[in-house]
Tab-separated table of C-alpha atoms and ligand atoms in Angstrom:
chain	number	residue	atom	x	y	z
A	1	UNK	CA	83.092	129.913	128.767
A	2	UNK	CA	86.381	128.843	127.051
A	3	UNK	CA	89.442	129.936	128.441
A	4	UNK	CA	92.633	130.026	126.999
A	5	UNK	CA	96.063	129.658	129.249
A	6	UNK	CA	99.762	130.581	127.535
A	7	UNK	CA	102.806	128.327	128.868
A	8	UNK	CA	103.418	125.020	129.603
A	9	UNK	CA	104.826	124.842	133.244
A	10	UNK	CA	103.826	123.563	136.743
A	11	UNK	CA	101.851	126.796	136.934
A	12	UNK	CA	100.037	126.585	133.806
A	13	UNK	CA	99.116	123.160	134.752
A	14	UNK	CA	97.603	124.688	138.157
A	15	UNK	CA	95.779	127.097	136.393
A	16	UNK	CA	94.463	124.566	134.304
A	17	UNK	CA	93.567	122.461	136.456
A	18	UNK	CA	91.431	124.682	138.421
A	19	UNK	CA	90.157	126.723	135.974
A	20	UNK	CA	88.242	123.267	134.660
A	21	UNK	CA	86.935	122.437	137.525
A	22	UNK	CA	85.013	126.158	138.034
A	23	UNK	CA	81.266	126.032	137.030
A	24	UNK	CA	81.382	128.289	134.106
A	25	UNK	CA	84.147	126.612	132.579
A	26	UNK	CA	83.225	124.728	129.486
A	27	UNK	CA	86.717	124.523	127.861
A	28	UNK	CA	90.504	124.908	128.674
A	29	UNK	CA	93.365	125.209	125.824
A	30	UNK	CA	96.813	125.903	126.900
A	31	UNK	CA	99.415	126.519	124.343
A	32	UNK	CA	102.050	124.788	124.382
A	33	UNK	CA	100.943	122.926	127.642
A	34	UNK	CA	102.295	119.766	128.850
A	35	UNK	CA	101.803	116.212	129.044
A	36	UNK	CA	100.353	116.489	132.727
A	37	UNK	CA	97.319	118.810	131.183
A	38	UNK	CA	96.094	116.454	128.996
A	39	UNK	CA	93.201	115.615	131.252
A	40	UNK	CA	91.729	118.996	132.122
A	41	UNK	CA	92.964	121.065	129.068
A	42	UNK	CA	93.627	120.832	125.557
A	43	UNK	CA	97.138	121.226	124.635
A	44	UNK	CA	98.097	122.873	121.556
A	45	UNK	CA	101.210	123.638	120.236
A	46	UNK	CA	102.211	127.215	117.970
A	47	UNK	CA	105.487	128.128	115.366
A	48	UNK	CA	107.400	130.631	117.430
A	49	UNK	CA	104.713	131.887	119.963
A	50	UNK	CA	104.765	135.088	119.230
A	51	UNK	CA	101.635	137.708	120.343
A	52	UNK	CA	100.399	137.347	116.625
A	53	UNK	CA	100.084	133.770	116.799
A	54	UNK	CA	98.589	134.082	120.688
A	55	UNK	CA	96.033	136.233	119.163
A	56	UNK	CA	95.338	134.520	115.958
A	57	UNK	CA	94.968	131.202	118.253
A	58	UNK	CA	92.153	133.071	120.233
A	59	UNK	CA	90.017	134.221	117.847
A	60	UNK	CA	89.846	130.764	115.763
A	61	UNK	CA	89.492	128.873	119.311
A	62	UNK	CA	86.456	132.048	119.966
A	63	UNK	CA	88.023	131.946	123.358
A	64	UNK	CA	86.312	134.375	125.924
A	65	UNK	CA	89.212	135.018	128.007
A	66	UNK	CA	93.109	134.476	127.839
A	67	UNK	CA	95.635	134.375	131.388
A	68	UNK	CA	99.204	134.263	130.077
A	69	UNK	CA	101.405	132.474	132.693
A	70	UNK	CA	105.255	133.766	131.937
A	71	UNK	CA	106.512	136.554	131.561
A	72	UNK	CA	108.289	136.115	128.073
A	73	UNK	CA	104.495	136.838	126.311
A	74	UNK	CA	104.226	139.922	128.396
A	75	UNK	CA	107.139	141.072	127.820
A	76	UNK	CA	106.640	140.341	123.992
A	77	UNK	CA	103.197	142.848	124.051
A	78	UNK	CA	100.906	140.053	124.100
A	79	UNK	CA	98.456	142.085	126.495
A	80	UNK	CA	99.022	145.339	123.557
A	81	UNK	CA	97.669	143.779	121.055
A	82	UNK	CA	94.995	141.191	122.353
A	83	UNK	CA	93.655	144.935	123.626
A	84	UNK	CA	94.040	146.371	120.597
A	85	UNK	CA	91.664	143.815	119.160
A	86	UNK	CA	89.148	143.934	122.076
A	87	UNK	CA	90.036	140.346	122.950
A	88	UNK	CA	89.556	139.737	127.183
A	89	UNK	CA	93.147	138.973	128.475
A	90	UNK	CA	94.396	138.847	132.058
A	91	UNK	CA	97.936	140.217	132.505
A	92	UNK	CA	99.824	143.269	132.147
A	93	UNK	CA	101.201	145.485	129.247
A	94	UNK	CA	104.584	145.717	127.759
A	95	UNK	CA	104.913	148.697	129.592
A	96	UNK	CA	103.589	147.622	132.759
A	97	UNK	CA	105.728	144.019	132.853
A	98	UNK	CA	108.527	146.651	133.166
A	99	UNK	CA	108.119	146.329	136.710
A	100	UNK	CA	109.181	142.960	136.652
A	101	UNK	CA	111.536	143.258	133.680
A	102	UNK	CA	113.842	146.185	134.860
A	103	UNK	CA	114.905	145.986	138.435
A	104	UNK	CA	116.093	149.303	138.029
A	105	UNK	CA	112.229	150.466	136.574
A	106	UNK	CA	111.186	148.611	140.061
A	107	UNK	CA	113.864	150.751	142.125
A	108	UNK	CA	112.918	153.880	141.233
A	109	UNK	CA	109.048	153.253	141.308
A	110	UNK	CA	109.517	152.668	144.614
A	111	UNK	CA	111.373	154.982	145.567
A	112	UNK	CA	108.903	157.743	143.622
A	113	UNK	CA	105.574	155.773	145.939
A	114	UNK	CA	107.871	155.744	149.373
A	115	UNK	CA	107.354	151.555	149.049
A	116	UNK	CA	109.932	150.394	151.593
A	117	UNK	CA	112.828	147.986	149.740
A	118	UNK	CA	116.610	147.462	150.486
A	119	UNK	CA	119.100	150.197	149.751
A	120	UNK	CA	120.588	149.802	146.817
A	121	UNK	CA	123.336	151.018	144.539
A	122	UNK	CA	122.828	150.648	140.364
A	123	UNK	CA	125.805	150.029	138.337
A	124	UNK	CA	126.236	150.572	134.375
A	125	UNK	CA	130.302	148.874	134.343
A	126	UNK	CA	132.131	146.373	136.198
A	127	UNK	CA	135.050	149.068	137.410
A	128	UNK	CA	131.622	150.840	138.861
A	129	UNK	CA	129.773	147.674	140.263
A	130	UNK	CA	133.433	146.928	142.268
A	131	UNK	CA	133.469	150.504	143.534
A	132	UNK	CA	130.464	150.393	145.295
A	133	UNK	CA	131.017	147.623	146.837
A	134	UNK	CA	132.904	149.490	149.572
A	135	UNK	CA	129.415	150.983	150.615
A	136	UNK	CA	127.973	147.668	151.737
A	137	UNK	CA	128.473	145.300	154.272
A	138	UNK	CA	128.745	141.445	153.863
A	139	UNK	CA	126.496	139.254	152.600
A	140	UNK	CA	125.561	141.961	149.520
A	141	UNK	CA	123.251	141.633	147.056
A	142	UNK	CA	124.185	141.758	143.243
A	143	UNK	CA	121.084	141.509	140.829
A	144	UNK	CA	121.326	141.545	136.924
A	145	UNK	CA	118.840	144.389	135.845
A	146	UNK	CA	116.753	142.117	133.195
A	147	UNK	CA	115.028	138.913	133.520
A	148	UNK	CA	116.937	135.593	134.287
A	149	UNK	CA	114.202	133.108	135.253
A	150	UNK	CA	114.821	133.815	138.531
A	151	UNK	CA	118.426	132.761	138.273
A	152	UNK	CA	120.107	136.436	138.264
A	153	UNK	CA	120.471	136.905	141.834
A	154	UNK	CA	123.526	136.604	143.753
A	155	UNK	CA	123.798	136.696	147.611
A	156	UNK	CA	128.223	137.171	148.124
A	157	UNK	CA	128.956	135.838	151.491
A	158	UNK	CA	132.324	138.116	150.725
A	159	UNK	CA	134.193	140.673	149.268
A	160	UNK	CA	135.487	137.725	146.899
A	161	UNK	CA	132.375	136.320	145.888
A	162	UNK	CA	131.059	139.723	145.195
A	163	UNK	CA	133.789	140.360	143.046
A	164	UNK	CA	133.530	137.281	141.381
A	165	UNK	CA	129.709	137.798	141.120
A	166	UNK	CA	130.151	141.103	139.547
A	167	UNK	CA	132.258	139.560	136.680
A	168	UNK	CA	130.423	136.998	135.797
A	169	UNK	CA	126.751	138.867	135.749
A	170	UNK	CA	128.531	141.608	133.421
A	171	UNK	CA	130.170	138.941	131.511
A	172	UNK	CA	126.565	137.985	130.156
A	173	UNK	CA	126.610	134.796	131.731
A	174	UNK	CA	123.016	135.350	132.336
A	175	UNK	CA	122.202	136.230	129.046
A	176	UNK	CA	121.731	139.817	127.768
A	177	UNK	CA	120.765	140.448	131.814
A	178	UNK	CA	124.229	141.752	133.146
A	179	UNK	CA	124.484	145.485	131.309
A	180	UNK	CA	123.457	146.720	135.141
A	181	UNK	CA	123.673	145.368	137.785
A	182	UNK	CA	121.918	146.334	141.110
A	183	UNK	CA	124.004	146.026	144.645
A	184	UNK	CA	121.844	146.026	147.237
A	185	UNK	CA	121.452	145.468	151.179
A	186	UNK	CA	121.457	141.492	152.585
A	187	UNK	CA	117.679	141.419	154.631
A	188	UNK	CA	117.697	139.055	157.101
A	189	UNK	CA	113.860	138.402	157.670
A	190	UNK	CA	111.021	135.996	156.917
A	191	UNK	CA	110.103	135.758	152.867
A	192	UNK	CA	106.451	136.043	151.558
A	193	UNK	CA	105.007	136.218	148.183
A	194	UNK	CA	102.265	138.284	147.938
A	195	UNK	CA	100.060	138.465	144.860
A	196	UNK	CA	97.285	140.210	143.920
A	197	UNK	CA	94.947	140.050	140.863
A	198	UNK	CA	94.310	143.838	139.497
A	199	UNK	CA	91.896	145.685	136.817
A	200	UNK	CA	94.539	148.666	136.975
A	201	UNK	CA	91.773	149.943	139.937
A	202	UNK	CA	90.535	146.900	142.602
A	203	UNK	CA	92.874	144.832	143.764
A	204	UNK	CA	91.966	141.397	144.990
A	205	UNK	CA	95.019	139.703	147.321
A	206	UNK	CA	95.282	136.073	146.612
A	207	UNK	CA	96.209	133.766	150.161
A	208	UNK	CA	99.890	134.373	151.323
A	209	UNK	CA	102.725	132.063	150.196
A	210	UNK	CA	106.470	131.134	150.697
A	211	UNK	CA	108.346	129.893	148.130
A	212	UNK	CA	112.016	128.360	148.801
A	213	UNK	CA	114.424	129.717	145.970
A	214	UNK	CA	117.534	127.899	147.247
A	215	UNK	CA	118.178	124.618	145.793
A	216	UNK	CA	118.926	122.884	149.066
A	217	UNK	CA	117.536	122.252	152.449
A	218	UNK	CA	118.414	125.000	154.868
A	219	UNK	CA	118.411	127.378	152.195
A	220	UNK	CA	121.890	126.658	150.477
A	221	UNK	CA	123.016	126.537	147.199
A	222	UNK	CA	122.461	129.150	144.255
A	223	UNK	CA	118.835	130.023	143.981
A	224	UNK	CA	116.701	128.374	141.560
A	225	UNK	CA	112.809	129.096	140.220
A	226	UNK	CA	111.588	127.370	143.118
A	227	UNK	CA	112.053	124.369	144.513
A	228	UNK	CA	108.796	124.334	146.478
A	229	UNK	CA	106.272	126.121	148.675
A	230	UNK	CA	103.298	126.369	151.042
A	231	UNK	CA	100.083	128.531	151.171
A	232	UNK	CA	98.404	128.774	154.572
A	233	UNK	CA	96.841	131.847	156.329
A	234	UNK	CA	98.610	131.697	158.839
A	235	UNK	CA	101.616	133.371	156.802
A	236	UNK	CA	100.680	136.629	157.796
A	237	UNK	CA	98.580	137.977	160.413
A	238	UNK	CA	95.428	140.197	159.364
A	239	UNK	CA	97.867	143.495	160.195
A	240	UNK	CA	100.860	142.439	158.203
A	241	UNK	CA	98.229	141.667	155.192
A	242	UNK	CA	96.785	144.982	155.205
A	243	UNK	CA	100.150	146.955	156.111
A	244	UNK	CA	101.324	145.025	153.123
A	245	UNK	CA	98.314	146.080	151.076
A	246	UNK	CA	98.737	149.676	152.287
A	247	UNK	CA	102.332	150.017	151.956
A	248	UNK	CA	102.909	148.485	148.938
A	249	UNK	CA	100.523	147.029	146.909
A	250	UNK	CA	98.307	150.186	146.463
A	251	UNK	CA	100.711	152.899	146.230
A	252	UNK	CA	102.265	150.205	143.608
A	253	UNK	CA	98.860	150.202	141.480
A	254	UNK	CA	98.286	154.091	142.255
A	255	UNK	CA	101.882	154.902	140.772
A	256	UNK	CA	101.504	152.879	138.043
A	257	UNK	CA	98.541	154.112	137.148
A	258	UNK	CA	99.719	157.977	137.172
A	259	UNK	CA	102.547	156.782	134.619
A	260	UNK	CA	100.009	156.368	132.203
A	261	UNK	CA	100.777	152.477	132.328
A	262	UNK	CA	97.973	150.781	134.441
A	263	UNK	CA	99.014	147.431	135.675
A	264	UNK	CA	96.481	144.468	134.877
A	265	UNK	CA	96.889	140.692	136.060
A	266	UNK	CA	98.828	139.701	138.701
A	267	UNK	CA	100.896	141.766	140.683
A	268	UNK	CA	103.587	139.103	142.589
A	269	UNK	CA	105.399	141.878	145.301
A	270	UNK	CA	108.143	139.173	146.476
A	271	UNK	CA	108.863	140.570	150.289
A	272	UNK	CA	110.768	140.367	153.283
A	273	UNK	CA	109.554	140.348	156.570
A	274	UNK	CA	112.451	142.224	158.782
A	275	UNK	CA	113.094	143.526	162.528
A	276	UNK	CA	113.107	146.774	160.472
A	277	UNK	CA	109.271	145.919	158.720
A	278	UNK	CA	108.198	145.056	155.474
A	279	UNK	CA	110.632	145.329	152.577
A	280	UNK	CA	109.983	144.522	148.979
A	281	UNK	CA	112.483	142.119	146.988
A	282	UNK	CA	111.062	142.363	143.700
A	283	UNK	CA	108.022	142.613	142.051
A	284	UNK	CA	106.790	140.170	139.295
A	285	UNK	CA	104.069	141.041	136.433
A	286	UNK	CA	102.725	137.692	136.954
A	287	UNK	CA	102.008	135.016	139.175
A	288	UNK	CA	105.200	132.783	140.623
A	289	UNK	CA	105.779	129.826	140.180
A	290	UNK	CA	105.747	127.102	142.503
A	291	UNK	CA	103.406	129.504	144.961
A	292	UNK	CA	100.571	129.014	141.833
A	293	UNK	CA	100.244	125.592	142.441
A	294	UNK	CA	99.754	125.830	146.198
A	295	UNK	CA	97.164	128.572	145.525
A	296	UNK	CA	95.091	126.793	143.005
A	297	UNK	CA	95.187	123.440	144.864
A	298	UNK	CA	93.551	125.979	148.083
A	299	UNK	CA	91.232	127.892	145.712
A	300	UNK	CA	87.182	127.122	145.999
A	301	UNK	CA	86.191	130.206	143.650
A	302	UNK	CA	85.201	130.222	140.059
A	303	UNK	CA	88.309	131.024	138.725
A	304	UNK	CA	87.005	131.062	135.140
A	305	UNK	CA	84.637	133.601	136.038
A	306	UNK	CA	86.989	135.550	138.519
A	307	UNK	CA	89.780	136.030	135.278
A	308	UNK	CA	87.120	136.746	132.826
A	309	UNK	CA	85.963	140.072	135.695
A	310	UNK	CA	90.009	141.003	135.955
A	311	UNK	CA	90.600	141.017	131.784
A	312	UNK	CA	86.825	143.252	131.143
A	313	UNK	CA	87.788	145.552	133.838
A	314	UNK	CA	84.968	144.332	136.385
A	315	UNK	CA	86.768	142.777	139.785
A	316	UNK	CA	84.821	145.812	142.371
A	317	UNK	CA	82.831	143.087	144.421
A	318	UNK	CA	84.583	139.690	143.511
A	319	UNK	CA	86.030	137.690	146.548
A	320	UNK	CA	87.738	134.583	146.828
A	321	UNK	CA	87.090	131.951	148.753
A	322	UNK	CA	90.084	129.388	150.089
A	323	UNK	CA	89.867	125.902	152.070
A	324	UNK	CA	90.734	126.455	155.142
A	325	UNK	CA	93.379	123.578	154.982
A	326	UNK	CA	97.072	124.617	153.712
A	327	UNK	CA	99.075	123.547	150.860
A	328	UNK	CA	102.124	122.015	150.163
A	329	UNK	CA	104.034	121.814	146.831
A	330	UNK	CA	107.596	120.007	146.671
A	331	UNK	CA	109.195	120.647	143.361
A	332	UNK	CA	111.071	117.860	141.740
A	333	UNK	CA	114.277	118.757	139.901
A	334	UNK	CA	116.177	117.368	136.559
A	335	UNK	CA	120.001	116.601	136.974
A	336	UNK	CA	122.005	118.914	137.617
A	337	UNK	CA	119.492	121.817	137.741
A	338	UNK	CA	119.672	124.860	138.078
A	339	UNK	CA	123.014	124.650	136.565
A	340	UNK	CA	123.391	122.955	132.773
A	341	UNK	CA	120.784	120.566	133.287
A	342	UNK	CA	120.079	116.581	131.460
A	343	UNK	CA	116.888	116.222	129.996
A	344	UNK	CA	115.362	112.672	128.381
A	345	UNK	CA	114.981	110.424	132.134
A	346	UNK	CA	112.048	108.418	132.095
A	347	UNK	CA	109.576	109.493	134.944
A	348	UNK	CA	107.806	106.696	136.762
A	349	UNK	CA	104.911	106.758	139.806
A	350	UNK	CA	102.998	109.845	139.094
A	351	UNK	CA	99.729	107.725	139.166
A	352	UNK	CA	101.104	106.301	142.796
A	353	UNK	CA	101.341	110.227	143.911
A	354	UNK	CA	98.298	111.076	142.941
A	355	UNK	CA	96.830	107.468	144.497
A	356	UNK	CA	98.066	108.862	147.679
A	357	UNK	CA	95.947	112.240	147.747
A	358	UNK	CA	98.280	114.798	146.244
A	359	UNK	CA	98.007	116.105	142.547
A	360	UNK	CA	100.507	116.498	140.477
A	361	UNK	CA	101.327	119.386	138.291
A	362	UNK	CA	103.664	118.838	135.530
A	363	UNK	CA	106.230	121.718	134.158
A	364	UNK	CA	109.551	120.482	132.496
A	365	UNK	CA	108.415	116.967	131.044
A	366	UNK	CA	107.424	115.573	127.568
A	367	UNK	CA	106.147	112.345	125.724
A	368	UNK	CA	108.992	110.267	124.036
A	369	UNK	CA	106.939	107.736	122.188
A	370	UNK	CA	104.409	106.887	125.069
A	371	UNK	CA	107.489	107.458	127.575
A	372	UNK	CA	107.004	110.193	130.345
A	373	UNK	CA	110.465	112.115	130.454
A	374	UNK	CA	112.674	114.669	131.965
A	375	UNK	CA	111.991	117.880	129.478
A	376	UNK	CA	113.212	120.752	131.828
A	377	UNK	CA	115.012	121.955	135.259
A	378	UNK	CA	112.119	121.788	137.394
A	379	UNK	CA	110.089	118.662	136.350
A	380	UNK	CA	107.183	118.241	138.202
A	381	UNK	CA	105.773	119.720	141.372
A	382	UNK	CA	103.816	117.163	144.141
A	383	UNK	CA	101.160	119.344	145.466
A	384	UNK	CA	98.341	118.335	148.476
A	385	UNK	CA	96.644	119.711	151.580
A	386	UNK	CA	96.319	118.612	155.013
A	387	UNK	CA	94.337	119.616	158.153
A	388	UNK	CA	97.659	121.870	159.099
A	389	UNK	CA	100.725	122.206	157.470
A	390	UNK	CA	102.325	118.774	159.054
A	391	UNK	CA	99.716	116.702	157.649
A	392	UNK	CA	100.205	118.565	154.068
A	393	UNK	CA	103.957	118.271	153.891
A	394	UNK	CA	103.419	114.322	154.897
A	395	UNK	CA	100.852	113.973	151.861
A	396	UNK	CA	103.293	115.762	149.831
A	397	UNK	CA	106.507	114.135	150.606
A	398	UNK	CA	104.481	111.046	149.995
A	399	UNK	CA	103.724	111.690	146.830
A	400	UNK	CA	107.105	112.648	146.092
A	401	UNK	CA	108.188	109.278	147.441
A	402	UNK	CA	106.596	107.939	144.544
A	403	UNK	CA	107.542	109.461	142.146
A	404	UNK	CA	111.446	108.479	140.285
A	405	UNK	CA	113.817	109.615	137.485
A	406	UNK	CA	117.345	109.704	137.043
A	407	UNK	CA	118.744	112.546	138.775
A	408	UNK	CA	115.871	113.685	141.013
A	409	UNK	CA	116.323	116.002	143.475
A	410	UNK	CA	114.271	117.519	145.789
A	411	UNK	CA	114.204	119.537	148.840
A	412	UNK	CA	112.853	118.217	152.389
A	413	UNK	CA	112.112	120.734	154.567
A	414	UNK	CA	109.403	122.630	151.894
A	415	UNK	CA	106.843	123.755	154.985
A	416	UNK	CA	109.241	123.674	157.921
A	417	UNK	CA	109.786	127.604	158.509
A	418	UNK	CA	106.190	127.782	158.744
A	419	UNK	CA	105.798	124.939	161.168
A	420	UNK	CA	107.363	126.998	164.338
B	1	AMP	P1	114.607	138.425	143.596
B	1	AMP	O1	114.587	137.819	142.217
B	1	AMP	O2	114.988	139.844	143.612
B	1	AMP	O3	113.374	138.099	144.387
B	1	AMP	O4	115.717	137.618	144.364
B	1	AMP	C1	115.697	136.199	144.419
B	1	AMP	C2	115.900	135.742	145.841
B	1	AMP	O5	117.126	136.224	146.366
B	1	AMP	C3	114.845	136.246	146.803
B	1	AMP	O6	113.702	135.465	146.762
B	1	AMP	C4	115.583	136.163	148.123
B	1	AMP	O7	115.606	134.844	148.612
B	1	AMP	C5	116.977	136.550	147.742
B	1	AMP	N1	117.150	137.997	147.899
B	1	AMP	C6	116.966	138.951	146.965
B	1	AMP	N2	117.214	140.171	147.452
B	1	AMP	C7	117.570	140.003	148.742
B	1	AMP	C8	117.955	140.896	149.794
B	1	AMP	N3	118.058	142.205	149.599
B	1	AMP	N4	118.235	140.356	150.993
B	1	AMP	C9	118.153	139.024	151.204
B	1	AMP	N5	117.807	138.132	150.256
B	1	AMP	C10	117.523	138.604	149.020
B	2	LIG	N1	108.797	131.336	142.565
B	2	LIG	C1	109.215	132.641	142.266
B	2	LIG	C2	108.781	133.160	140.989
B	2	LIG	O1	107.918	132.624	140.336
B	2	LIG	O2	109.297	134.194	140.593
């Protein structure tokens, strides 16, 4: 079987990387990859990837089944038209992605299913937006309604910050994001990612993960992609997974499904664990990003063959199988990230990581004539497993001790909330 992967990040390396080691796995492409992939995956580059040249790249590669990592394809109608054409594709539709694309879509969703999420207040104008802030207590929530690579969230500490939040997310400094902006309550509470791979009928959960969004230890600073995570069953107890799955995840599928928009791939529902219960976040049309890399190090299945099932509409009696041992993955950052960022500093030691027992998947570098380099915000991500999550983090630090640019930064304590 040939498989095709779309993106280039520390993900789509993961992917990669396991889907070529499955048994009925003959052939990975990944377009446009990176140069981490090189070994397990055939990287190949398009003009403007668009879902036209996605498509046209599938049929002359005779791929048997395509797993598009962002969101920016989905969003695009990638999954429309490789459907259109019959071609196998794991993800969701246009339509579908909404869920991820519109936190306001997401809002009211849940609220129509009764899925438990934060009170919240949606605001078309800044005069609005300032308003409501006298409804909420301190810290607030302020979230720009379209995608910002994770980057359009703001948690205000105070009244001053909100206001100053408010401003700048409806002065577009994320992008075309800030023409609403949702205010919603702080959650104190533990953080999981949960994600699940659907036909639009069976789900199949994926382990638990936490990912750490802030940039620096303790949780401070602005939030980022990702700066690392951990995948370990011990996450959530067998309750919390299927209150979780009853709560959320199914109604989620169910109401989708009664819109007349299915949802296909992978369903990310980003929650918080509170005194109060479970409370959903967000929820992303696709998998996130560091937590992939965690759960593809962990993974024993056939993932080839497991995608192929989700994209033809066949997952009723698939089940995954995961080492028992948990996962650490410490994200290395570019300069300055994830504010304006340098790219172009040589990368040195990734052979030394990997020497040491961890793997590591590549997401913002590039090849400068035979010169590994800084490409992107979050450069690479050191990824291993240990007999508990002590011995992982050590293996993955370790790695990261190895590994130097100009400008790196990491996180230290990727694994400690889950050490307690
Ligand atoms: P989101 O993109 O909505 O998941 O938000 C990004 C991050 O901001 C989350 O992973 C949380 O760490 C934090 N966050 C978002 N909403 C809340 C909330 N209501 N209460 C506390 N933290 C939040
Ligand atoms: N790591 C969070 C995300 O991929 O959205």
């Amino acid at each position: 079987m040939k498989v095709l992967v779309l993106g280039g990040g520390g993900r789509e390396h993961a992917l990669a990387w396991r889907l070529a080691r499955g048994a009925s796995v003959t052939r990975v492409y990944v377009t446009p990859g990176n140069p981490g992939m090189a070994t397990v995956a055939e990287c190949i580059a398009l003009e403007n990837y668009t879902p036209e040249e996605y498509l046209g790249l599938a049929e002359r590669l005779g791929v048997d089944v395509t797993v598009v990592g962002p969101e920016a394809p989905l969003v695009a109608g990638v999954v429309d038209l490789f459907r259109q054409c019959g071609k196998p594709i794991v993800g969701p539709t246009q339509a579908a992605a909404n869920l991820e694309g519109s936190k306001v879509f997401a809002k009211e969703l849940m609220n129509e299913a009764g899925i438990p999420t934060a009170r919240y207040f949606i605001a078309e104008s800044e005069p609005e937006a300032l308003a409501a802030l006298a409804r909420f207590e301190y810290p607030v929530v302020l979230k720009a309604d379209g995608l910002a690579a994770g980057k359009g969230v703001i948690v205000a500490k105070t009244r001053n910050e909100a206001m100053d939040g408010i401003t700048a997310l409806f002065s577009g400094q994320f992008g075309e994001a800030g023409q609403t902006v949702v205010i919603e309550d702080f959650l104190p509470g533990r953080e999981v990612s949960f994600i699940v791979l659907t036909d639009g009928e069976t789900v199949l959960p994926l382990a638990p993960t936490q990912d750490h969004k802030a940039v620096h230890d303790n949780d401070q600073g602005p939030n980022t992609g990702g700066m690392g995570a951990f995948c370990s069953d011990k996450i959530l107890t067998a309750a919390e997974t299927q209150e979780v799955l009853n709560r959320v995840i199914y109604p989620a599928v169910r109401a989708m499904a009664e819109r007349g928009t299915p949802f296909t791939g992978f369903l990310y529902a980003g929650l918080m664990m509170t005194d109060q219960g479970i409370r959903v976040l967000e929820f992303n049309a696709r998998l996130g990003d560091p937590e992939c890399q965690t759960l593809m190090h962990r993974l024993h299945s056939d993932w080839g063959a497991v995608l192929f099932r989700a994209a033809v509409g066949k997952l009723a009696g698939v089940s995954l199988s995961w080492d028992a041992a948990p996962s650490v993955c410490v994200v290395a950052a570019a300069h300055g990230y994830p504010g304006p960022m340098r790219i172009g500093d040589a990368i040195t030691g990734v052979r030394d990581a990997e020497a040491g027992g961890a793997v590591v998947f590549q997401a913002g570098t590039r090849m400068n004539h035979g010169v590994l380099e800084t490409a992107g915000g979050r450069v690479l991500g050191v990824t291993a497993s240990g007999v508990d999550l002590r011995a992982a983090m050590n293996r993955a630090y370790l790695g990261m001790e190895q590994i130097q640019f100009d400008g790196k930064h990491f996180r230290r304590d990727i694994g400690a909330k889950g050490l307690g």
